CSV table of C-alpha atoms in Angstrom, one decimal:
chain,number,residue,atom,x,y,z
G,1,MET,CA,0.0,0.1,0.0
G,2,LYS,CA,1.2,3.6,-0.8
G,3,LEU,CA,-0.5,6.7,0.3
G,4,TRP,CA,-0.2,8.1,-3.3
G,5,ASP,CA,-1.4,5.0,-4.9
G,6,LYS,CA,-3.9,5.8,-7.9
G,7,GLY,CA,-4.2,2.1,-9.0
G,8,ILE,CA,-1.2,2.2,-11.4
G,9,SER,CA,1.6,-0.3,-10.8
G,10,ILE,CA,5.2,1.0,-10.6
G,11,ASP,CA,8.4,-0.5,-12.0
G,12,LYS,CA,9.8,-2.8,-9.0
G,13,LYS,CA,13.3,-1.3,-9.3
G,14,ILE,CA,12.0,2.2,-9.1
G,15,GLU,CA,9.9,1.3,-6.3
G,16,GLN,CA,13.0,-0.4,-4.5
G,17,PHE,CA,15.2,2.5,-5.1
G,18,THR,CA,12.7,5.3,-3.9
G,19,VAL,CA,11.6,3.4,-0.7
G,20,GLY,CA,15.2,2.7,0.3
G,21,ASN,CA,15.5,1.7,4.0
G,22,ASP,CA,12.5,3.9,5.0
G,23,ARG,CA,10.7,0.8,6.5
G,24,GLU,CA,13.7,0.2,9.0
G,25,LEU,CA,14.2,4.0,9.8
G,26,ASP,CA,10.4,4.5,10.3
G,27,MET,CA,10.5,2.1,13.3
G,28,HIS,CA,12.0,4.9,15.1
G,29,LEU,CA,9.0,7.3,14.1
G,30,ALA,CA,6.0,4.8,14.5
G,31,GLU,CA,5.4,5.9,18.2
G,32,TYR,CA,5.4,9.5,17.0
G,33,ASP,CA,3.2,9.0,14.0
G,34,ILE,CA,0.6,7.2,16.1
G,35,ILE,CA,0.6,10.2,18.5
G,36,ALA,CA,0.3,12.7,15.7
G,37,SER,CA,-2.6,10.6,14.2
G,38,LYS,CA,-4.4,10.7,17.5
G,39,ALA,CA,-4.3,14.5,17.7
G,40,HIS,CA,-5.2,14.8,13.9
G,41,ALA,CA,-8.3,12.7,14.3
G,42,LYS,CA,-9.3,14.6,17.6
G,43,MET,CA,-9.1,17.8,15.4
G,44,LEU,CA,-11.0,16.4,12.5
G,45,GLY,CA,-13.8,15.3,15.0
G,46,LYS,CA,-13.7,18.9,16.7
G,47,VAL,CA,-14.2,20.6,13.2
G,48,GLY,CA,-16.9,18.2,12.3
G,49,ILE,CA,-15.1,16.1,9.5
G,50,LEU,CA,-15.1,13.0,11.6
G,51,ALA,CA,-18.2,12.0,13.9
G,52,ALA,CA,-17.5,11.6,17.4
G,53,GLY,CA,-18.1,7.7,17.2
G,54,GLU,CA,-15.5,7.6,14.5
G,55,VAL,CA,-12.8,9.4,16.4
G,56,GLN,CA,-13.3,7.1,19.4
G,57,LYS,CA,-12.8,4.0,17.1
G,58,ILE,CA,-9.7,5.6,15.5
G,59,LEU,CA,-8.2,6.3,18.8
G,60,LYS,CA,-8.9,2.8,20.1
G,61,GLU,CA,-7.2,1.2,17.1
G,62,LEU,CA,-4.3,3.6,17.2
G,63,ASP,CA,-3.9,2.6,21.0
G,64,GLU,CA,-3.7,-1.0,20.0
G,65,LEU,CA,-1.1,-0.3,17.4
G,66,ASN,CA,0.8,1.4,20.1
G,67,LYS,CA,0.6,-1.6,22.4
G,68,GLN,CA,2.0,-3.7,19.5
G,69,LEU,CA,5.1,-1.2,19.4
G,70,GLU,CA,5.6,-1.6,23.1
G,71,ASN,CA,5.5,-5.4,22.9
G,72,GLY,CA,7.6,-5.5,19.7
G,73,SER,CA,5.0,-7.2,17.5
G,74,PHE,CA,4.7,-4.2,15.3
G,75,VAL,CA,6.2,-4.7,11.9
G,76,ILE,CA,6.3,-2.8,8.7
G,77,GLU,CA,6.1,-5.4,6.1
G,78,GLU,CA,7.7,-5.1,2.7
G,79,ASP,CA,4.1,-4.7,1.2
G,80,PHE,CA,4.3,-1.1,2.8
G,81,GLU,CA,6.3,1.9,1.7
G,82,ASP,CA,6.6,3.3,5.1
G,83,VAL,CA,5.1,3.5,8.6
G,84,HIS,CA,2.4,6.0,7.6
G,85,SER,CA,1.0,3.7,5.0
G,86,LYS,CA,1.1,0.7,7.4
G,87,ILE,CA,-0.9,2.6,9.9
G,88,GLU,CA,-3.5,3.8,7.6
G,89,PHE,CA,-3.7,0.4,6.2
G,90,GLU,CA,-4.3,-1.1,9.8
G,91,LEU,CA,-7.0,1.4,10.5
G,92,THR,CA,-8.8,0.9,7.2
G,93,LYS,CA,-8.7,-2.9,7.6
G,94,LYS,CA,-10.2,-2.6,11.3
G,95,LEU,CA,-12.6,0.4,10.5
G,96,GLY,CA,-13.5,0.5,6.9
G,97,GLU,CA,-14.4,4.0,5.7
G,98,SER,CA,-13.7,5.5,9.0
G,99,GLY,CA,-10.0,4.3,8.7
G,100,LYS,CA,-9.8,5.9,5.2
G,101,LYS,CA,-10.7,9.4,6.5
G,102,ILE,CA,-7.7,9.7,8.8
G,103,HIS,CA,-5.7,11.1,5.9
G,104,THR,CA,-8.1,13.9,5.3
G,105,ALA,CA,-6.6,17.5,5.5
G,106,ARG,CA,-3.1,16.2,5.6
G,107,SER,CA,-0.3,15.1,3.4
G,108,ARG,CA,2.5,12.6,3.9
G,109,ASN,CA,4.8,15.7,3.8
G,110,ASP,CA,3.3,17.1,6.9
G,111,GLN,CA,2.7,13.6,8.5
G,112,VAL,CA,6.5,13.0,8.2
G,113,LEU,CA,7.4,16.4,9.4
G,114,VAL,CA,5.3,16.2,12.6
G,115,ALA,CA,6.6,12.6,13.4
G,116,MET,CA,10.1,13.9,12.8
G,117,GLN,CA,9.9,16.9,14.9
G,118,LEU,CA,8.3,14.9,17.8
G,119,TYR,CA,11.1,12.5,17.5
G,120,PHE,CA,13.7,15.2,17.6
G,121,LYS,CA,12.1,16.9,20.5
G,122,GLU,CA,11.9,13.8,22.6
G,123,ASN,CA,15.4,12.6,21.9
G,124,LEU,CA,17.2,15.9,22.2
G,125,LYS,CA,15.8,16.0,25.7
G,126,GLU,CA,17.3,12.5,26.2
G,127,ILE,CA,20.6,13.6,24.8
G,128,HIS,CA,20.5,16.7,27.0
G,129,SER,CA,19.9,14.5,30.0
G,130,LYS,CA,22.7,12.1,29.4
G,131,THR,CA,25.0,15.0,28.7
G,132,GLU,CA,24.0,16.5,32.1
G,133,GLU,CA,24.9,13.1,33.6
G,134,LEU,CA,28.2,13.1,32.0
G,135,ILE,CA,28.8,16.6,33.1
G,136,GLU,CA,28.0,15.5,36.8
G,137,VAL,CA,30.4,12.6,36.4
G,138,LEU,CA,33.3,15.0,35.2
G,139,LEU,CA,32.6,17.4,38.1
G,140,LYS,CA,32.8,14.7,40.7
G,141,LEU,CA,36.0,13.4,39.3
G,142,ALA,CA,37.4,16.9,39.1
G,143,ASP,CA,36.6,17.4,42.8
G,144,GLU,CA,38.0,14.0,43.8
G,145,HIS,CA,41.3,14.6,42.0
G,146,LYS,CA,41.8,18.3,42.3
G,147,GLU,CA,45.2,17.9,44.2
G,148,LYS,CA,46.8,15.8,41.6
G,149,LEU,CA,49.1,17.6,39.2
G,150,LEU,CA,49.1,17.0,35.6
G,151,PRO,CA,51.5,18.3,32.9
G,152,GLY,CA,49.8,20.8,30.7
G,153,TYR,CA,50.7,20.9,27.1
G,154,THR,CA,50.6,23.3,24.3
G,155,HIS,CA,51.8,22.1,20.6
G,156,LEU,CA,52.0,18.6,22.3
G,157,GLN,CA,55.1,20.2,24.2
G,158,VAL,CA,55.4,20.4,28.0
G,159,ALA,CA,54.0,23.8,29.0
G,160,MET,CA,52.7,24.5,32.5
G,161,PRO,CA,51.4,22.7,35.6
G,162,SER,CA,47.8,21.7,35.4
G,163,SER,CA,45.7,19.2,37.3
G,164,PHE,CA,43.4,16.5,36.9
G,165,GLY,CA,40.8,18.6,38.4
G,166,LEU,CA,41.5,21.1,35.6
G,167,TRP,CA,41.2,18.6,32.9
G,168,PHE,CA,37.9,16.9,34.0
G,169,SER,CA,36.0,20.3,34.7
G,170,ALA,CA,37.4,21.8,31.4
G,171,TYR,CA,35.4,19.2,29.6
G,172,ALA,CA,32.5,19.6,32.0
G,173,GLU,CA,32.2,23.4,31.2
G,174,LEU,CA,32.7,22.7,27.5
G,175,LEU,CA,29.8,20.4,27.5
G,176,ILE,CA,27.7,23.1,29.2
G,177,ASP,CA,28.3,25.0,25.8
G,178,ASP,CA,27.0,22.1,23.8
G,179,LEU,CA,23.8,22.0,26.1
G,180,TYR,CA,23.1,25.6,25.0
G,181,LEU,CA,23.1,24.4,21.4
G,182,LEU,CA,20.9,21.4,22.2
G,183,GLU,CA,18.4,23.9,23.9
G,184,ALA,CA,18.5,26.0,20.5
G,185,GLY,CA,17.9,22.9,18.6
G,186,LYS,CA,14.9,21.9,20.8
G,187,LYS,CA,13.4,25.4,20.3
G,188,VAL,CA,13.7,25.0,16.5
G,189,VAL,CA,11.9,21.7,16.5
G,190,ASP,CA,9.3,22.5,19.1
G,191,GLN,CA,7.1,24.2,16.4
G,192,ASN,CA,3.9,22.3,15.1
G,193,PRO,CA,4.1,21.7,11.2
G,194,LEU,CA,0.8,19.6,11.1
G,195,GLY,CA,-1.9,21.2,8.8
G,196,SER,CA,0.5,22.5,6.3
G,197,ALA,CA,-0.3,19.5,4.1
G,198,ALA,CA,1.9,19.2,1.0
G,199,GLY,CA,3.3,22.7,1.9
G,200,TYR,CA,0.4,25.0,0.8
G,201,GLY,CA,-2.2,24.3,3.3
G,202,SER,CA,-5.8,23.0,2.8
G,203,SER,CA,-9.2,24.2,2.0
G,204,PHE,CA,-10.6,22.2,5.1
G,205,PRO,CA,-11.5,24.3,8.0
G,206,ILE,CA,-8.8,22.5,10.2
G,207,ASP,CA,-7.8,23.9,13.6
G,208,ARG,CA,-4.1,23.9,13.8
G,209,GLU,CA,-3.8,25.5,17.3
G,210,PHE,CA,-5.8,22.5,18.5
G,211,THR,CA,-3.2,20.0,17.3
G,212,THR,CA,-0.5,22.3,18.6
G,213,LYS,CA,-1.8,22.0,22.1
G,214,GLU,CA,-2.6,18.5,21.8
G,215,LEU,CA,0.8,17.5,20.7
G,216,GLY,CA,2.6,19.6,23.4
G,217,PHE,CA,4.3,21.8,21.0
G,218,ALA,CA,5.7,25.2,22.4
G,219,ASP,CA,4.5,27.0,19.2
G,220,LEU,CA,3.0,26.6,15.8
G,221,LYS,CA,4.8,27.0,12.5
G,222,TYR,CA,2.1,29.3,11.1
G,223,ASN,CA,3.1,30.0,7.5
G,224,VAL,CA,2.3,26.7,5.6
G,225,VAL,CA,5.3,27.1,3.4
G,226,ALA,CA,7.6,27.9,6.2
G,227,ALA,CA,6.5,24.7,7.7
G,228,GLN,CA,7.3,22.6,4.9
G,229,MET,CA,10.6,24.4,4.3
G,230,SER,CA,11.5,23.4,8.0
G,231,ARG,CA,12.1,19.9,6.4
G,232,GLY,CA,15.7,20.0,6.0
G,233,LYS,CA,16.3,23.0,8.4
G,234,CYS,CA,15.3,20.9,11.5
G,235,GLU,CA,17.5,18.0,10.4
G,236,ARG,CA,20.4,20.4,9.8
G,237,THR,CA,19.9,22.1,13.1
G,238,VAL,CA,19.7,18.8,15.0
G,239,THR,CA,22.8,17.2,13.3
G,240,SER,CA,24.6,20.6,13.7
G,241,ASN,CA,24.1,20.6,17.4
G,242,ILE,CA,24.9,17.0,17.8
G,243,SER,CA,28.0,17.7,15.8
G,244,SER,CA,29.1,20.3,18.4
G,245,LEU,CA,28.6,17.7,21.1
G,246,ALA,CA,30.4,15.1,19.1
G,247,ASN,CA,33.4,17.4,18.5
G,248,THR,CA,33.8,17.9,22.5
G,249,LEU,CA,33.4,14.2,22.9
G,250,SER,CA,35.9,13.4,20.2
G,251,ARG,CA,38.5,15.7,21.6
G,252,PHE,CA,38.1,14.2,25.0
G,253,ALA,CA,38.5,10.8,23.7
G,254,MET,CA,41.6,11.7,22.0
G,255,ASP,CA,43.0,13.0,25.4
G,256,VAL,CA,42.1,9.7,26.8
G,257,CYS,CA,43.9,7.7,24.2
G,258,LEU,CA,47.0,9.9,24.5
G,259,TYR,CA,47.1,9.9,28.3
G,260,MET,CA,46.9,6.0,28.4
G,261,SER,CA,49.8,5.5,26.2
G,262,GLN,CA,53.0,4.4,27.9
G,263,ASN,CA,54.7,7.7,26.9
G,264,PHE,CA,52.3,9.7,28.9
G,265,ASP,CA,51.0,7.0,31.4
G,266,PHE,CA,48.7,9.4,33.4
G,267,ILE,CA,45.6,7.2,33.5
G,268,THR,CA,44.4,3.7,33.0
G,269,PHE,CA,41.1,1.7,33.2
G,270,PRO,CA,40.2,-1.7,34.5
G,271,ASP,CA,41.1,-4.5,32.2
G,272,GLU,CA,37.6,-5.3,31.4
G,273,LEU,CA,37.2,-2.0,29.6
G,274,THR,CA,40.2,-2.5,27.4
G,275,THR,CA,41.1,-4.9,24.7
G,276,GLY,CA,44.2,-6.8,23.7
G,277,SER,CA,46.4,-7.7,20.6
G,278,SER,CA,46.1,-10.9,18.7
G,279,ILE,CA,50.1,-11.1,18.8
G,280,MET,CA,51.3,-8.8,21.5
G,281,PRO,CA,50.2,-10.2,25.1
G,282,HIS,CA,51.1,-6.7,26.8
G,283,LYS,CA,48.8,-4.6,25.0
G,284,LYS,CA,46.0,-2.8,26.7
G,285,ASN,CA,44.3,-1.0,24.3
G,286,PRO,CA,41.6,2.1,24.5
G,287,ASP,CA,39.4,0.6,21.7
G,288,VAL,CA,36.2,2.1,23.3
G,289,PHE,CA,37.6,5.5,23.2
G,290,GLU,CA,39.1,5.1,19.7
G,291,LEU,CA,35.7,4.0,18.5
G,292,ILE,CA,34.0,7.0,20.3
G,293,ARG,CA,36.5,9.3,18.5
G,294,GLY,CA,35.8,7.7,15.2
G,295,LYS,CA,32.0,7.8,15.7
G,296,CYS,CA,32.1,11.3,16.8
G,297,ASN,CA,34.1,12.3,13.7
G,298,LYS,CA,31.5,10.6,11.5
G,299,LEU,CA,28.6,12.6,13.2
G,300,GLN,CA,30.6,15.8,12.4
G,301,ALA,CA,30.8,14.7,8.8
G,302,ILE,CA,27.0,13.9,8.7
G,303,ALA,CA,26.3,17.6,9.7
G,304,ASN,CA,28.4,18.8,6.7
G,305,GLU,CA,26.7,16.2,4.5
G,306,MET,CA,23.3,17.6,5.5
G,307,ILE,CA,24.3,21.1,4.2
G,308,LEU,CA,25.4,19.8,0.9
G,309,ILE,CA,22.2,17.8,0.4
G,310,THR,CA,20.0,20.7,1.2
G,311,ASN,CA,21.8,24.0,0.7
G,312,ASN,CA,20.5,24.8,-2.9
G,313,LEU,CA,17.0,23.2,-2.9
G,314,PRO,CA,14.3,25.6,-3.7
G,315,SER,CA,11.0,25.9,-1.5
G,316,GLY,CA,8.5,23.2,-1.5
G,317,TYR,CA,9.2,19.5,-1.0
G,318,HIS,CA,11.9,17.4,-2.6
G,319,ARG,CA,12.5,13.7,-2.6
G,320,ASP,CA,16.2,14.6,-1.4
G,321,PHE,CA,14.7,15.1,2.1
G,322,GLN,CA,14.4,11.3,2.2
G,323,LEU,CA,18.2,11.1,2.6
G,324,ILE,CA,18.5,13.4,5.4
G,325,LYS,CA,16.0,11.5,7.4
G,326,GLU,CA,18.4,8.5,7.6
G,327,ASN,CA,21.4,10.7,8.6
G,328,SER,CA,19.4,12.5,11.3
G,329,ILE,CA,18.1,9.5,12.9
G,330,TYR,CA,21.5,7.9,12.7
G,331,ALA,CA,23.1,10.9,14.3
G,332,VAL,CA,20.5,10.9,17.2
G,333,GLU,CA,20.7,7.1,17.9
G,334,ASN,CA,24.4,7.0,17.8
G,335,MET,CA,24.9,10.1,20.1
G,336,LYS,CA,22.7,8.4,22.8
G,337,GLU,CA,24.8,5.3,22.7
G,338,ILE,CA,28.1,7.2,22.5
G,339,LEU,CA,27.0,9.2,25.7
G,340,ASP,CA,25.9,6.0,27.4
G,341,ILE,CA,29.4,4.2,27.0
G,342,PHE,CA,31.3,7.4,27.7
G,343,ILE,CA,29.5,7.7,31.0
G,344,HIS,CA,30.0,4.0,31.8
G,345,SER,CA,33.7,4.2,31.0
G,346,ILE,CA,35.0,7.4,32.4
G,347,SER,CA,33.1,6.8,35.6
G,348,VAL,CA,35.9,4.0,36.3
G,349,ILE,CA,38.9,5.9,35.0
G,350,LYS,CA,42.1,5.4,37.3
G,351,VAL,CA,44.1,8.4,37.8
G,352,LYS,CA,47.8,7.8,38.4
G,353,ASN,CA,50.4,9.8,40.3
G,354,VAL,CA,52.4,11.6,37.9
G,355,ASP,CA,56.3,12.2,38.9
G,356,LEU,CA,56.7,15.8,37.9
G,357,ASN,CA,60.3,15.5,39.3
G,358,ASP,CA,61.0,13.4,35.9
G,359,GLU,CA,63.7,15.2,33.6
G,360,LYS,CA,61.1,15.7,30.8
G,361,TYR,CA,59.1,17.9,33.0
G,362,LYS,CA,62.1,20.0,34.0
G,363,TYR,CA,60.7,23.2,32.3
G,364,LEU,CA,57.1,22.8,33.4
G,365,PHE,CA,57.6,25.5,36.0
G,366,THR,CA,59.3,28.2,33.9
G,367,VAL,CA,56.4,30.5,33.9
G,368,ASP,CA,55.9,30.2,37.8
G,369,SER,CA,59.5,31.0,38.0
G,370,ILE,CA,59.2,34.2,35.8
G,371,ASN,CA,56.3,35.2,38.0
G,372,ASP,CA,58.4,34.8,41.1
G,373,LEU,CA,60.8,37.2,39.8
G,374,VAL,CA,58.1,39.7,38.8
G,375,MET,CA,56.6,39.5,42.4
G,376,GLN,CA,60.1,40.3,43.6
G,377,GLY,CA,60.2,43.6,41.6
G,378,ASN,CA,61.5,42.6,38.3
G,379,SER,CA,59.6,43.7,35.0
G,380,PHE,CA,58.0,40.8,33.3
G,381,ARG,CA,60.3,41.3,30.2
G,382,ASP,CA,63.5,41.2,32.3
G,383,ALA,CA,62.2,38.1,34.2
G,384,TYR,CA,61.3,36.3,31.1
G,385,LYS,CA,64.8,36.9,29.6
G,386,GLU,CA,66.5,35.8,32.7
G,387,ILE,CA,64.6,32.4,32.9
G,388,GLY,CA,65.0,32.0,29.1
G,389,GLU,CA,68.8,32.6,29.3
G,390,GLN,CA,68.9,29.8,32.2
G,391,VAL,CA,66.9,27.3,29.9
G,392,GLN,CA,69.3,28.1,27.0
G,393,HIS,CA,72.4,27.7,29.2
G,394,ASN,CA,70.9,24.4,30.8
G,395,THR,CA,71.3,26.3,34.3
G,396,TYR,CA,67.6,26.6,35.1
G,397,LYS,CA,66.4,24.6,38.2
G,398,PRO,CA,62.6,24.2,38.6
G,399,SER,CA,61.1,25.5,41.9
G,400,GLU,CA,58.3,23.9,43.6
G,401,SER,CA,54.9,24.4,42.0
G,402,LYS,CA,53.1,27.5,43.0
G,403,LYS,CA,49.4,27.8,43.9
G,404,HIS,CA,47.2,29.4,41.1
G,405,THR,CA,44.7,31.2,43.1
G,406,HIS,CA,42.5,33.1,40.6
G,407,LEU,CA,39.1,31.7,39.7
G,408,GLY,CA,39.1,28.9,37.4
G,409,SER,CA,42.7,27.8,37.7
G,410,LYS,CA,44.3,24.6,38.9
G,411,ASP,CA,43.9,25.5,42.6
G,412,ASN,CA,40.6,27.3,42.3
G,413,LEU,CA,38.5,25.2,40.0
G,414,ALA,CA,35.2,27.0,40.4
G,415,LEU,CA,33.3,23.8,40.4
G,416,ASN,CA,30.2,25.4,42.2
G,417,GLU,CA,30.3,28.2,39.6
G,418,ILE,CA,30.3,25.7,36.8
G,419,ARG,CA,27.3,23.6,38.5
G,420,ARG,CA,25.5,27.0,38.6
G,421,LYS,CA,25.9,27.2,35.0
G,422,LEU,CA,24.6,23.7,34.5
G,423,GLN,CA,21.6,24.4,36.8
G,424,LYS,CA,20.7,27.5,34.7
């Protein structure tokens, strides 16, 4: 069954090419299509297009389909093009003429739009929640290891003293920036497109404000052409927001891989979280974080791909949008999995004691030494020159690490202030 079927058979190769993997992808959207169909049926009843009895029967059958989803028995067979045609077929099979009326005053275009935006809205909340959980884990680790020093690097060269507390809380605060973007994404998708039909509205006297309230959208996408043009914009926004989060997690995963290597040897993980080599028995590989890094980089590539697919499309609907459905669902589902495994793994990280007396960290405290001279009355430029000459002539002797007292430094992490950001 196809919603656009006019009784004309279609070439099987063309059908297979145009359907693609929609049936598999639409299992993620089935719950939301049912929710939107219930709201649409209630609205049709409100404006007198459906009788009250018809509305009740449709709602009952939609509830039955939802139960099938919950118990895992709902299937989109190959006879159907997508979840929308499957649900309409089931309603028609059970209710006859009443089931056929469910598509009145809507198109598959706005049907897909509203299901996608409900899906995004719900899943961005979940991604937001998981990100908050990761931030809390990092802030706890920062507090727990705030006294443990860690070499800081610039250009991958030993630079200045840092701490594990500073490292963990740095990523915590960066992730809050990603939450800001997720919030913006939620605002974009939290606008009801239902009722825009194929993108030019309908001559039926529908009540779009009713479905907006019924579906729990914060607002209505009023202009029907704008509603249709949100297809592509919503997916680009969501994948772009996820891409920002992926960038943070990818960089963090790279740090973990680097710090686990024997040349750094700052951290480790329980054996059960690492993998070995088929020929080197000593290996303890950070495969989880390497895969996180790779998956996150792929999510960033998807955001760019979405722009390339949609950037020169004129107004109205185009079948190109089918391709971005796959990408955006992939991005959402993978980010949830990445966050789960990141939280699970980083929670059991083992922080090592780093011996800063090692020869390779000899120049870690040069800036502190310069500052000591400045505090004794020297100008910064003269102090810089003096310590620089000591380094050049190999006469520099590092002093003990000084306390860095200003807000946000290694000895004043501002964890409470970061938590306040998170609570906002």
